[in-house]
C-alpha atoms as one frame of an Amber mdcrd trajectory, in Angstrom:
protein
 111.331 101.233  13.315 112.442 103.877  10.828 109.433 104.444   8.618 108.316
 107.720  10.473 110.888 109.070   8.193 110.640 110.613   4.729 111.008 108.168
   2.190 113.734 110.116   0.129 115.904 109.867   3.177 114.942 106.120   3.741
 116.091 105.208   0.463 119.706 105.586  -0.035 120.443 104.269   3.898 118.183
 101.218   3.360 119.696 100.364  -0.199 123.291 100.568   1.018 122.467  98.307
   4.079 120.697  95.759   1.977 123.472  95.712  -0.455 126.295  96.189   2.163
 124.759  92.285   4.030 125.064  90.887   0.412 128.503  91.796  -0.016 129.215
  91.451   3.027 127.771  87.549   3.041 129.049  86.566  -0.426 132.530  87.324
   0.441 132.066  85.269   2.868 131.214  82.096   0.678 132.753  82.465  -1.924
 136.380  81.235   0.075 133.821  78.238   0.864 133.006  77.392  -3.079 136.975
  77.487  -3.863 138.215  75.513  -1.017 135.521  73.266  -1.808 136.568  73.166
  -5.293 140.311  72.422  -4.654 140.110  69.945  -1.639 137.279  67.937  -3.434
 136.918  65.197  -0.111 133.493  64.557   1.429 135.053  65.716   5.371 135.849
  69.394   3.736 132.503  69.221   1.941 130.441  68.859   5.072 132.306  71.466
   6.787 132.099  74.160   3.535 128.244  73.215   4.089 127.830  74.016   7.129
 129.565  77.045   6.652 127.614  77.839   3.735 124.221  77.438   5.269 125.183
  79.486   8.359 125.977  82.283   5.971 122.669  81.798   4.223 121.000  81.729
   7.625 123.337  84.962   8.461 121.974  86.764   5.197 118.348  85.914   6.010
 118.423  86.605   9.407 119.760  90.675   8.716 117.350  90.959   5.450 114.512
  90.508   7.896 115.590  92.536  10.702 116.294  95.496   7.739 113.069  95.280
   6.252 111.291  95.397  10.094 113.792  98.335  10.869 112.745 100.398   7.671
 108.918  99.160   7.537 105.834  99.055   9.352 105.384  95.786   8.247 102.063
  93.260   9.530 103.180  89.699   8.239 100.813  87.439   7.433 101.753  83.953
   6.928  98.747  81.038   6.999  99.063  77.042   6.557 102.523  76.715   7.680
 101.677  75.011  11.012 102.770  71.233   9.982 106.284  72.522   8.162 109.448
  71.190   9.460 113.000  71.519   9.240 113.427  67.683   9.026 111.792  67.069
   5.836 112.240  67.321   2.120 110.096  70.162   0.260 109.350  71.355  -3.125
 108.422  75.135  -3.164 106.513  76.647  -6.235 105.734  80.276  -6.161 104.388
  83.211  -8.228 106.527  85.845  -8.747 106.184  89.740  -8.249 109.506  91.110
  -7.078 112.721  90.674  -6.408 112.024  90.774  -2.853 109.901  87.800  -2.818
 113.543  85.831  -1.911 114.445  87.621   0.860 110.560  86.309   1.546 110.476
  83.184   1.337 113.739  83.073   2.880 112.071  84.315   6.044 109.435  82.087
   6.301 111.837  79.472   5.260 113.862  80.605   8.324 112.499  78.752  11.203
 110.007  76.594   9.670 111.875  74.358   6.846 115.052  73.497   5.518 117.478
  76.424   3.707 115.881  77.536   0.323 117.967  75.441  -2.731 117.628  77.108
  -6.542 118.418  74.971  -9.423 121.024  77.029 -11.509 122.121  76.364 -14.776
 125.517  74.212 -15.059 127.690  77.062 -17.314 127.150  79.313 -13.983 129.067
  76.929 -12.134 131.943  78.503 -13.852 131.206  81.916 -13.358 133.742  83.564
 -10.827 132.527  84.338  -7.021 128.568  83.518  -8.349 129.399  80.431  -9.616
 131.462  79.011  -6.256 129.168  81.084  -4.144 126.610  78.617  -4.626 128.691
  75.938  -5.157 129.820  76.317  -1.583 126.029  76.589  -0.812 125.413  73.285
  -2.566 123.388  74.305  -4.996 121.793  71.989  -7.299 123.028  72.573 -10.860
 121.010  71.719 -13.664 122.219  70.952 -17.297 119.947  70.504 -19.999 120.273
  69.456 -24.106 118.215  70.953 -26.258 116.610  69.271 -29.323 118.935  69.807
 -32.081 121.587  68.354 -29.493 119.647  65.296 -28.639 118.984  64.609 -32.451
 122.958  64.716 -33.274 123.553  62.980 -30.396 120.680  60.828 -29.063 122.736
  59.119 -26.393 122.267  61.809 -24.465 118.620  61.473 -24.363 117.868  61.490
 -20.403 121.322  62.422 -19.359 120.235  65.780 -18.124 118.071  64.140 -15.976
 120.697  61.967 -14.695 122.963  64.799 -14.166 120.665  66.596 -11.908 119.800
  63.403  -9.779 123.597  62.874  -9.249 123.786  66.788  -8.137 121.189  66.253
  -5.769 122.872  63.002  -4.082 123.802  65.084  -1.506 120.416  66.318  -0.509
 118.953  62.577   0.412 120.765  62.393   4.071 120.387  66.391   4.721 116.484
  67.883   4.396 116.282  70.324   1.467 113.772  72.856   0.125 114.254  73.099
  -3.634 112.527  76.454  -5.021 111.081  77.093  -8.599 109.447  80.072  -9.255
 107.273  78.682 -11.926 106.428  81.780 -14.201 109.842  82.275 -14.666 110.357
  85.498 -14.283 108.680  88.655 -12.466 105.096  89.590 -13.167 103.835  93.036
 -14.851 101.228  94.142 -17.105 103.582  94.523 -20.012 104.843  90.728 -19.654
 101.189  89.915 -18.832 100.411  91.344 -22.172 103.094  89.930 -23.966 102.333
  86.420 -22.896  98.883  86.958 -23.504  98.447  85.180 -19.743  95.058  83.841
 -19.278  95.207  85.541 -15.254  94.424  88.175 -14.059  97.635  88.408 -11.632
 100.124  85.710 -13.101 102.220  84.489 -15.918 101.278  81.297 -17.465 103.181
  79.006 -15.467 106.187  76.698 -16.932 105.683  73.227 -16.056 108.881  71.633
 -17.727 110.857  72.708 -14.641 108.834  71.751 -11.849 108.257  68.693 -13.713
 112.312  68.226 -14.580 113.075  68.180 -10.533 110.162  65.633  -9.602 111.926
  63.286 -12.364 115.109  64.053 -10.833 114.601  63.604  -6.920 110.686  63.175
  -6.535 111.319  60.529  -4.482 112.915  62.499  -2.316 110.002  65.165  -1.536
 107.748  64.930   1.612 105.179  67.449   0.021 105.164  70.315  -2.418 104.605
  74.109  -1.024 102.749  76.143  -3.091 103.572  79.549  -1.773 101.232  82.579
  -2.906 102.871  85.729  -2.280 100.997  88.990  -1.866 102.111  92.851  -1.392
  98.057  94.123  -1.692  98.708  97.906  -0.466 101.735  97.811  -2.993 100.853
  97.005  -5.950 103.564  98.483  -8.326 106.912  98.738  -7.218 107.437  96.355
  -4.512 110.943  96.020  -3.552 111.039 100.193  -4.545 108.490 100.844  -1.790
 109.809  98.656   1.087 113.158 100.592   0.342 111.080 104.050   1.234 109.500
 102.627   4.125 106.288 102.071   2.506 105.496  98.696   3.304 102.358  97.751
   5.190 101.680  93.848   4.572 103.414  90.846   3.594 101.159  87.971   2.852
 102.304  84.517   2.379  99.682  81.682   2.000 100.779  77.832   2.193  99.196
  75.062   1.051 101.078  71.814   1.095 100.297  69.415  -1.446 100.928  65.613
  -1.787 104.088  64.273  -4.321 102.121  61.369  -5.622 101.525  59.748  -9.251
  99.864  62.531 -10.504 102.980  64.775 -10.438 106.115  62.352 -10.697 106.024
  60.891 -14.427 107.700  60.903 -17.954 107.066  64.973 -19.287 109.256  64.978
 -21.731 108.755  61.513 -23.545 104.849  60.901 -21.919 102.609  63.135 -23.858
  99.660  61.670 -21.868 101.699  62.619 -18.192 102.699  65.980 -20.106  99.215
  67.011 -20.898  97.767  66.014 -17.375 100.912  67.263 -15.471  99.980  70.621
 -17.817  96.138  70.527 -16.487  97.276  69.946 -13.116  99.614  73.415 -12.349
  97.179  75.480 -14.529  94.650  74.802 -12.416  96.737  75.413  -9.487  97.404
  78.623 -11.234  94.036  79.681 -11.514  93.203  78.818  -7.807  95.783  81.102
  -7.022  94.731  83.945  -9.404  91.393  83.513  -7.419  92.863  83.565  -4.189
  94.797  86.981  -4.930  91.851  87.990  -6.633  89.872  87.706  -3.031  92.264
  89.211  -1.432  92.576  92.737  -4.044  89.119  92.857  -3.441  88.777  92.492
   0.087  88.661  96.341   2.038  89.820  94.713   4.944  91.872  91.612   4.967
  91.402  89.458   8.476  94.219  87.350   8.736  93.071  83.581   7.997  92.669
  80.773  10.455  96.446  79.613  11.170  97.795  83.030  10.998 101.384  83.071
  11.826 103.542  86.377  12.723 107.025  86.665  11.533
């Protein structure tokens, strides 16, 4: 471990590493997406898969062992004990910093199947990101908004279709689809801004949890709601573990049922929209209590089912 050393000196090393085993990964898989794209046959798709989730295990695997070299880090990781790697997840999670990925990806690591994000469909087309996680299999999502539904209102439900058809693939090989549900990263000024009714989170944004059970609920064993939690670094996250400065990682799982309460109509069942509403805000605030409990606690004891990383 590294973080004896002054943070200033940290810094620069730790950033180009980090930075260097993205580059170095993405090149990589990108060769994957455009192979995959011009020998379109299901024996080359397996094999650009398998590539492509070695390189995602690859990327993982060296985020971890950087942020253990650089930190002092105790990980803290409860309710994970009945995960597998042979079943079908749907992961929701609050957001605080861009390192939550590398994260989740850890716990993800050894415990279920690779992390999927839905993407939107133009970034299919973007060069190197856009084959990148085409080779990766990601699930791209295209949506119509309202004025384009009411010129054209044959295409009312298509976008769901679409997605189920991009997530054929996932039915014969266990997935974890991932949807941080805020949106975006919390802070005080969005907080603000969005006039959020917690303490510690965004108003959550139900139309895209809800969009994927539509799509492949069927599909899902159980939904993990992951709370993430950086309590002796409150502020800049991904800055501090960069110095050297971070002390605890804290991931609590709970594992919740896919059942009729969740899988409905949200965008045409204003009943199932309202209760599907009711139901992740008051997942939201049992999480805003749960961080809450653990800001205030002046020492944390790790919870029954504590796993290390």
């Amino acid at each position: 471990m590294l973080s004896f050393l002054p943070g200033w000196l940290l810094l620069p090393v730790s950033f180009s590493l980090f930075a260097l085993n993205l580059a170095f990964w993405g090149i990589l898989v990108t060769p994957l997406g455009i192979i995959k794209l011009l020998l379109p046959f299901k024996a080359v798709h397996r094999i650009t898969a398998l590539a492509g989730k070695g390189c995602y295990r690859g990327w993982t695997a060296v985020n971890t062992a950087l942020i253990n070299l650089f930190n002092k880090v105790d990980w803290q990781i409860s309710g994970a004990q009945t995960l597998d790697k042979t079943s079908w997840y749907l992961l929701i999670s609050n957001h605080k910093s861009w390192l939550d990925i590398p994260v989740v990806s850890t716990v993800a690591h050894s415990r279920i199947p690779e992390p999927k994000f839905f993407l939107k469909d133009e970034l299919k087309w973007l060069p190197f990101l856009g084959t990148g996680c085409w080779a990766l299999d990601m699930p791209f999502m295209k949506r119509y908004s309202t004025a384009q539904l009411a010129k054209r209102p044959e295409l009312k439900g298509k976008d769901i279709a679409t997605t189920r058809a991009s997530c054929q693939k996932f039915k014969t090989v266990p997935t974890t689809i991932i949807n941080f549900v805020e949106g975006t990263r919390f802070t005080e000024r969005k907080k603000a801004a969005k006039r959020s009714p917690f303490q510690y989170l965004l108003p959550p944004k139900a139309g895209g949890i809800a969009f994927t059970l539509a799509s492949m609920g069927e599909q899902f064993n159980a939904i993990l709601d992951f709370t993430l939690l950086y309590p002796d670094n409150p502020q800049h996250v991904a800055m501090d573990m960069l110095m050297g400065k971070l002390k605890r990682v804290i991931v609590q799982v709970e594992v919740l049922p896919v059942d009729q309460q969740v899988i409905g109509d949200y965008f045409n069942d204003e009943q199932f929209r309202e209760r599907f509403q009711l139901w992740l805000n008051q997942r939201w605030q049992h999480k805003d209590q749960l961080i809450q409990q653990y800001n205030q606690a002046q020492v944390l004891t790790p919870a029954p089912g504590h796993l290390p990383c």
